[in-house]
Amino acid sequence: MGKFQSTKLFDGYSACFRQWKAENTHCKYLHGYAVSFRVWFEGDLDERNWVFDFGGMKRAKYKIEGMAPKDYFGYLLDHTTIVAKDDPYLTHFEQMHKDKIIQLRVLDNVGCECFAEYLFNVINKFLKLETSDRVRATKVEVYEHERNSASYMETQNSIEMLSLFDYIGHAAGPELGKAVAKAAAQANVPILMKEVDTKNYKGKIMMYPRTFLDSHFKVTATATKFPF
């Protein structure tokens, strides 16, 4: 059975960043690129026979960090300086941001590969809500320029692991968390523990295979009429 895919290029951004751990290369210095990225969408067709509306990122119902997705991409990548949260000169960049010399954005890691992974996860979290889990991004490729790019993608043999927060789009709460953990243990499915540090939570979270979560919540919704 075939699959429907579409792609969208997001371009016109200009970002400056540095990879402070790249001691033996000039990438340790601040440097800028005309950044762009391409997203591969996959899913069933909607009533218009589209995988995903090519203008859907600016007409979206759901938001990313309180912004329309297209606006968020500009906020992240357009005339910004991006550094890693463990950059030893982070306080200097923060002061420049405070002094309105730069527009600082801080991510866990810096570089095309890490930007691709970050955007992949952010976009998929958005698509899950926006399309009621009909569409997902299977690949994101980030370009420094026409010759250099890096991508992050799903692979056929990989197991997609998700936290309950990422799967249902909000905090699960202790009762639901315990129920899912118990069901996963009874089903003998693989579980990963991941350390997270966000503004709302710091500690370990449990990651489950998407296939298990799909099955579990489908059964739960059928049994309880709860619309997951």
Tab-separated table of C-alpha atoms in Angstrom:
chain	number	residue	atom	x	y	z
A	1	MET	CA	0.000	0.000	0.000
A	2	GLY	CA	1.371	3.401	-0.953
A	3	LYS	CA	1.928	6.436	1.248
A	4	PHE	CA	1.222	10.098	0.646
A	5	GLN	CA	3.988	12.591	1.341
A	6	SER	CA	4.503	16.277	0.739
A	7	THR	CA	7.395	18.619	1.459
A	8	LYS	CA	7.679	22.275	2.371
A	9	LEU	CA	10.765	24.503	2.352
A	10	PHE	CA	10.962	27.232	4.982
A	11	ASP	CA	13.589	29.801	4.041
A	12	GLY	CA	14.596	33.439	4.278
A	13	TYR	CA	16.129	33.162	7.744
A	14	SER	CA	19.458	34.609	8.857
A	15	ALA	CA	20.937	33.203	12.073
A	16	CYS	CA	24.235	33.414	13.904
A	17	PHE	CA	25.549	30.673	16.143
A	18	ARG	CA	28.667	29.008	17.453
A	19	GLN	CA	29.632	25.486	18.460
A	20	TRP	CA	31.832	26.206	21.432
A	21	LYS	CA	33.060	22.597	21.721
A	22	ALA	CA	34.525	22.673	18.184
A	23	GLU	CA	37.914	23.764	19.518
A	24	ASN	CA	39.949	22.740	16.465
A	25	THR	CA	37.793	24.500	13.874
A	26	HIS	CA	36.590	27.997	13.131
A	27	CYS	CA	33.062	26.875	14.041
A	28	LYS	CA	33.901	27.770	17.644
A	29	TYR	CA	33.586	31.433	16.576
A	30	LEU	CA	30.305	33.214	16.047
A	31	HIS	CA	29.324	32.822	12.405
A	32	GLY	CA	26.178	33.350	10.398
A	33	TYR	CA	24.244	31.537	7.679
A	34	ALA	CA	21.207	32.020	5.495
A	35	VAL	CA	19.389	29.198	7.259
A	36	SER	CA	16.525	27.237	5.719
A	37	PHE	CA	14.878	23.910	6.428
A	38	ARG	CA	12.651	21.428	4.613
A	39	VAL	CA	9.969	19.274	6.235
A	40	TRP	CA	8.660	15.964	4.884
A	41	PHE	CA	4.996	15.412	5.838
A	42	GLU	CA	3.334	11.988	5.709
A	43	GLY	CA	-0.238	10.927	6.396
A	44	ASP	CA	-3.688	10.220	5.053
A	45	LEU	CA	-5.294	12.784	2.768
A	46	ASP	CA	-7.786	15.230	4.250
A	47	GLU	CA	-11.134	16.241	2.721
A	48	ARG	CA	-9.260	18.509	0.285
A	49	ASN	CA	-6.992	15.649	-0.815
A	50	TRP	CA	-3.999	17.234	0.906
A	51	VAL	CA	-1.478	15.651	3.246
A	52	PHE	CA	-0.852	19.004	4.929
A	53	ASP	CA	-1.876	22.477	3.860
A	54	PHE	CA	1.231	24.214	2.444
A	55	GLY	CA	0.047	27.383	4.184
A	56	GLY	CA	-0.982	25.517	7.299
A	57	MET	CA	1.887	26.764	9.418
A	58	LYS	CA	0.552	30.324	9.281
A	59	ARG	CA	-3.158	29.421	9.444
A	60	ALA	CA	-2.816	26.874	12.243
A	61	LYS	CA	-5.280	26.485	15.082
A	62	TYR	CA	-2.618	25.290	17.503
A	63	LYS	CA	0.502	27.227	18.419
A	64	ILE	CA	4.161	26.634	19.277
A	65	GLU	CA	5.285	28.525	22.364
A	66	GLY	CA	2.225	30.740	22.044
A	67	MET	CA	2.925	31.656	18.397
A	68	ALA	CA	1.672	30.517	15.010
A	69	PRO	CA	4.238	27.926	13.843
A	70	LYS	CA	5.541	30.097	10.997
A	71	ASP	CA	5.978	33.005	13.412
A	72	TYR	CA	7.802	30.722	15.835
A	73	PHE	CA	10.256	29.655	13.133
A	74	GLY	CA	11.029	33.317	12.510
A	75	TYR	CA	11.374	33.948	16.236
A	76	LEU	CA	13.857	31.078	16.471
A	77	LEU	CA	15.894	31.601	13.314
A	78	ASP	CA	15.496	35.087	11.862
A	79	HIS	CA	18.212	37.610	12.852
A	80	THR	CA	18.953	35.644	16.001
A	81	THR	CA	22.024	34.401	17.842
A	82	ILE	CA	21.699	30.768	18.921
A	83	VAL	CA	23.948	29.270	21.581
A	84	ALA	CA	23.941	26.094	23.651
A	85	LYS	CA	22.686	26.207	27.213
A	86	ASP	CA	26.089	24.964	28.433
A	87	ASP	CA	28.109	27.563	26.495
A	88	PRO	CA	30.707	28.912	28.975
A	89	TYR	CA	30.052	32.441	27.699
A	90	LEU	CA	26.270	32.209	28.047
A	91	THR	CA	26.138	35.043	30.583
A	92	HIS	CA	27.941	37.310	28.074
A	93	PHE	CA	25.346	36.520	25.413
A	94	GLU	CA	22.549	37.078	27.904
A	95	GLN	CA	23.954	40.514	28.697
A	96	MET	CA	24.133	41.374	24.985
A	97	HIS	CA	20.519	40.274	24.656
A	98	LYS	CA	19.584	42.439	27.628
A	99	ASP	CA	21.432	45.369	26.016
A	100	LYS	CA	19.516	44.722	22.757
A	101	ILE	CA	22.682	43.972	20.778
A	102	ILE	CA	21.486	40.485	19.819
A	103	GLN	CA	18.293	38.443	19.887
A	104	LEU	CA	19.421	35.429	21.927
A	105	ARG	CA	17.943	31.959	21.595
A	106	VAL	CA	19.254	29.173	23.839
A	107	LEU	CA	18.901	25.491	22.880
A	108	ASP	CA	20.227	22.289	24.401
A	109	ASN	CA	22.671	21.867	21.517
A	110	VAL	CA	23.811	23.873	18.492
A	111	GLY	CA	24.466	22.797	14.887
A	112	CYS	CA	22.494	21.728	11.827
A	113	GLU	CA	22.085	18.164	13.074
A	114	CYS	CA	20.748	19.315	16.431
A	115	PHE	CA	18.562	22.004	14.868
A	116	ALA	CA	17.037	19.323	12.617
A	117	GLU	CA	16.275	17.086	15.609
A	118	TYR	CA	14.855	19.993	17.590
A	119	LEU	CA	12.575	21.106	14.758
A	120	PHE	CA	11.551	17.497	14.053
A	121	ASN	CA	10.310	17.081	17.627
A	122	VAL	CA	8.678	20.511	17.857
A	123	ILE	CA	6.875	20.120	14.528
A	124	ASN	CA	5.643	16.614	15.310
A	125	LYS	CA	4.242	17.740	18.649
A	126	PHE	CA	2.374	20.497	16.796
A	127	LEU	CA	1.155	18.202	13.986
A	128	LYS	CA	-0.228	15.672	16.447
A	129	LEU	CA	-2.572	18.334	17.829
A	130	GLU	CA	-3.255	20.236	14.603
A	131	THR	CA	-4.191	17.153	12.539
A	132	SER	CA	-5.540	14.913	15.317
A	133	ASP	CA	-2.573	12.584	14.747
A	134	ARG	CA	-3.339	12.216	11.006
A	135	VAL	CA	-0.017	13.666	9.818
A	136	ARG	CA	3.536	13.428	11.060
A	137	ALA	CA	6.867	14.801	9.920
A	138	THR	CA	9.106	11.939	8.856
A	139	LYS	CA	12.177	14.068	8.134
A	140	VAL	CA	13.541	17.563	8.707
A	141	GLU	CA	16.602	18.802	6.830
A	142	VAL	CA	18.374	22.007	7.873
A	143	TYR	CA	20.569	23.888	5.385
A	144	GLU	CA	23.433	26.253	6.212
A	145	HIS	CA	23.561	27.083	2.519
A	146	GLU	CA	23.131	25.255	-0.790
A	147	ARG	CA	26.112	22.938	-0.180
A	148	ASN	CA	25.793	22.015	3.510
A	149	SER	CA	22.827	20.397	5.237
A	150	ALA	CA	21.994	17.850	7.930
A	151	SER	CA	18.791	15.969	8.645
A	152	TYR	CA	16.929	14.057	11.318
A	153	MET	CA	14.371	11.443	10.331
A	154	GLU	CA	12.377	8.395	11.278
A	155	THR	CA	13.859	5.051	10.274
A	156	GLN	CA	11.876	1.934	9.488
A	157	ASN	CA	13.710	-0.172	12.034
A	158	SER	CA	13.651	2.316	14.888
A	159	ILE	CA	11.120	2.322	17.718
A	160	GLU	CA	9.611	5.764	18.236
A	161	MET	CA	9.627	6.446	21.966
A	162	LEU	CA	7.348	9.137	23.411
A	163	SER	CA	6.551	10.509	26.839
A	164	LEU	CA	2.899	10.733	27.879
A	165	PHE	CA	3.169	14.523	27.711
A	166	ASP	CA	4.313	14.414	24.082
A	167	TYR	CA	1.717	11.792	23.169
A	168	ILE	CA	-1.425	13.378	24.642
A	169	GLY	CA	-0.258	16.992	24.419
A	170	HIS	CA	-0.518	17.894	28.119
A	171	ALA	CA	0.569	16.706	31.553
A	172	ALA	CA	-0.836	13.214	32.184
A	173	GLY	CA	-1.168	13.469	35.951
A	174	PRO	CA	-0.197	10.768	38.485
A	175	GLU	CA	-3.297	8.598	38.084
A	176	LEU	CA	-3.031	8.210	34.316
A	177	GLY	CA	0.759	7.906	34.556
A	178	LYS	CA	0.510	4.962	36.957
A	179	ALA	CA	-2.144	3.261	34.811
A	180	VAL	CA	-0.033	3.481	31.648
A	181	ALA	CA	3.125	2.316	33.471
A	182	LYS	CA	1.222	-0.679	34.854
A	183	ALA	CA	-0.175	-1.571	31.417
A	184	ALA	CA	3.290	-1.287	29.858
A	185	ALA	CA	4.778	-3.579	32.512
A	186	GLN	CA	2.011	-6.142	31.991
A	187	ALA	CA	2.547	-6.009	28.218
A	188	ASN	CA	6.321	-6.350	28.698
A	189	VAL	CA	7.070	-3.445	26.352
A	190	PRO	CA	10.416	-1.618	26.411
A	191	ILE	CA	10.479	1.536	28.558
A	192	LEU	CA	13.169	4.218	28.584
A	193	MET	CA	13.922	6.706	31.340
A	194	LYS	CA	14.924	10.202	30.207
A	195	GLU	CA	16.221	13.164	32.208
A	196	VAL	CA	14.456	16.439	31.416
A	197	ASP	CA	14.948	19.962	32.686
A	198	THR	CA	12.157	22.358	31.736
A	199	LYS	CA	10.615	25.402	33.381
A	200	ASN	CA	7.807	23.195	34.736
A	201	TYR	CA	9.607	19.957	35.612
A	202	LYS	CA	13.070	18.640	36.349
A	203	GLY	CA	13.694	14.924	36.739
A	204	LYS	CA	13.096	11.605	35.029
A	205	ILE	CA	10.226	10.782	32.705
A	206	MET	CA	9.155	7.472	31.193
A	207	MET	CA	9.224	6.965	27.426
A	208	TYR	CA	6.967	4.376	25.751
A	209	PRO	CA	6.843	2.972	22.194
A	210	ARG	CA	4.317	4.863	20.067
A	211	THR	CA	2.792	1.566	18.938
A	212	PHE	CA	2.057	0.634	22.562
A	213	LEU	CA	0.525	4.051	23.320
A	214	ASP	CA	-1.614	3.908	20.156
A	215	SER	CA	-2.912	0.502	21.185
A	216	HIS	CA	-3.393	1.373	24.855
A	217	PHE	CA	-5.331	4.583	24.297
A	218	LYS	CA	-7.407	3.075	21.512
A	219	VAL	CA	-8.546	0.351	23.917
A	220	THR	CA	-9.025	2.876	26.718
A	221	ALA	CA	-11.063	5.217	24.553
A	222	THR	CA	-13.275	2.323	23.391
A	223	ALA	CA	-13.825	1.123	26.937
A	224	THR	CA	-14.442	4.513	28.582
A	225	LYS	CA	-15.624	6.680	25.667
A	226	PHE	CA	-12.778	9.060	26.543
A	227	PRO	CA	-11.629	10.977	23.413
A	228	PHE	CA	-7.825	10.615	23.309
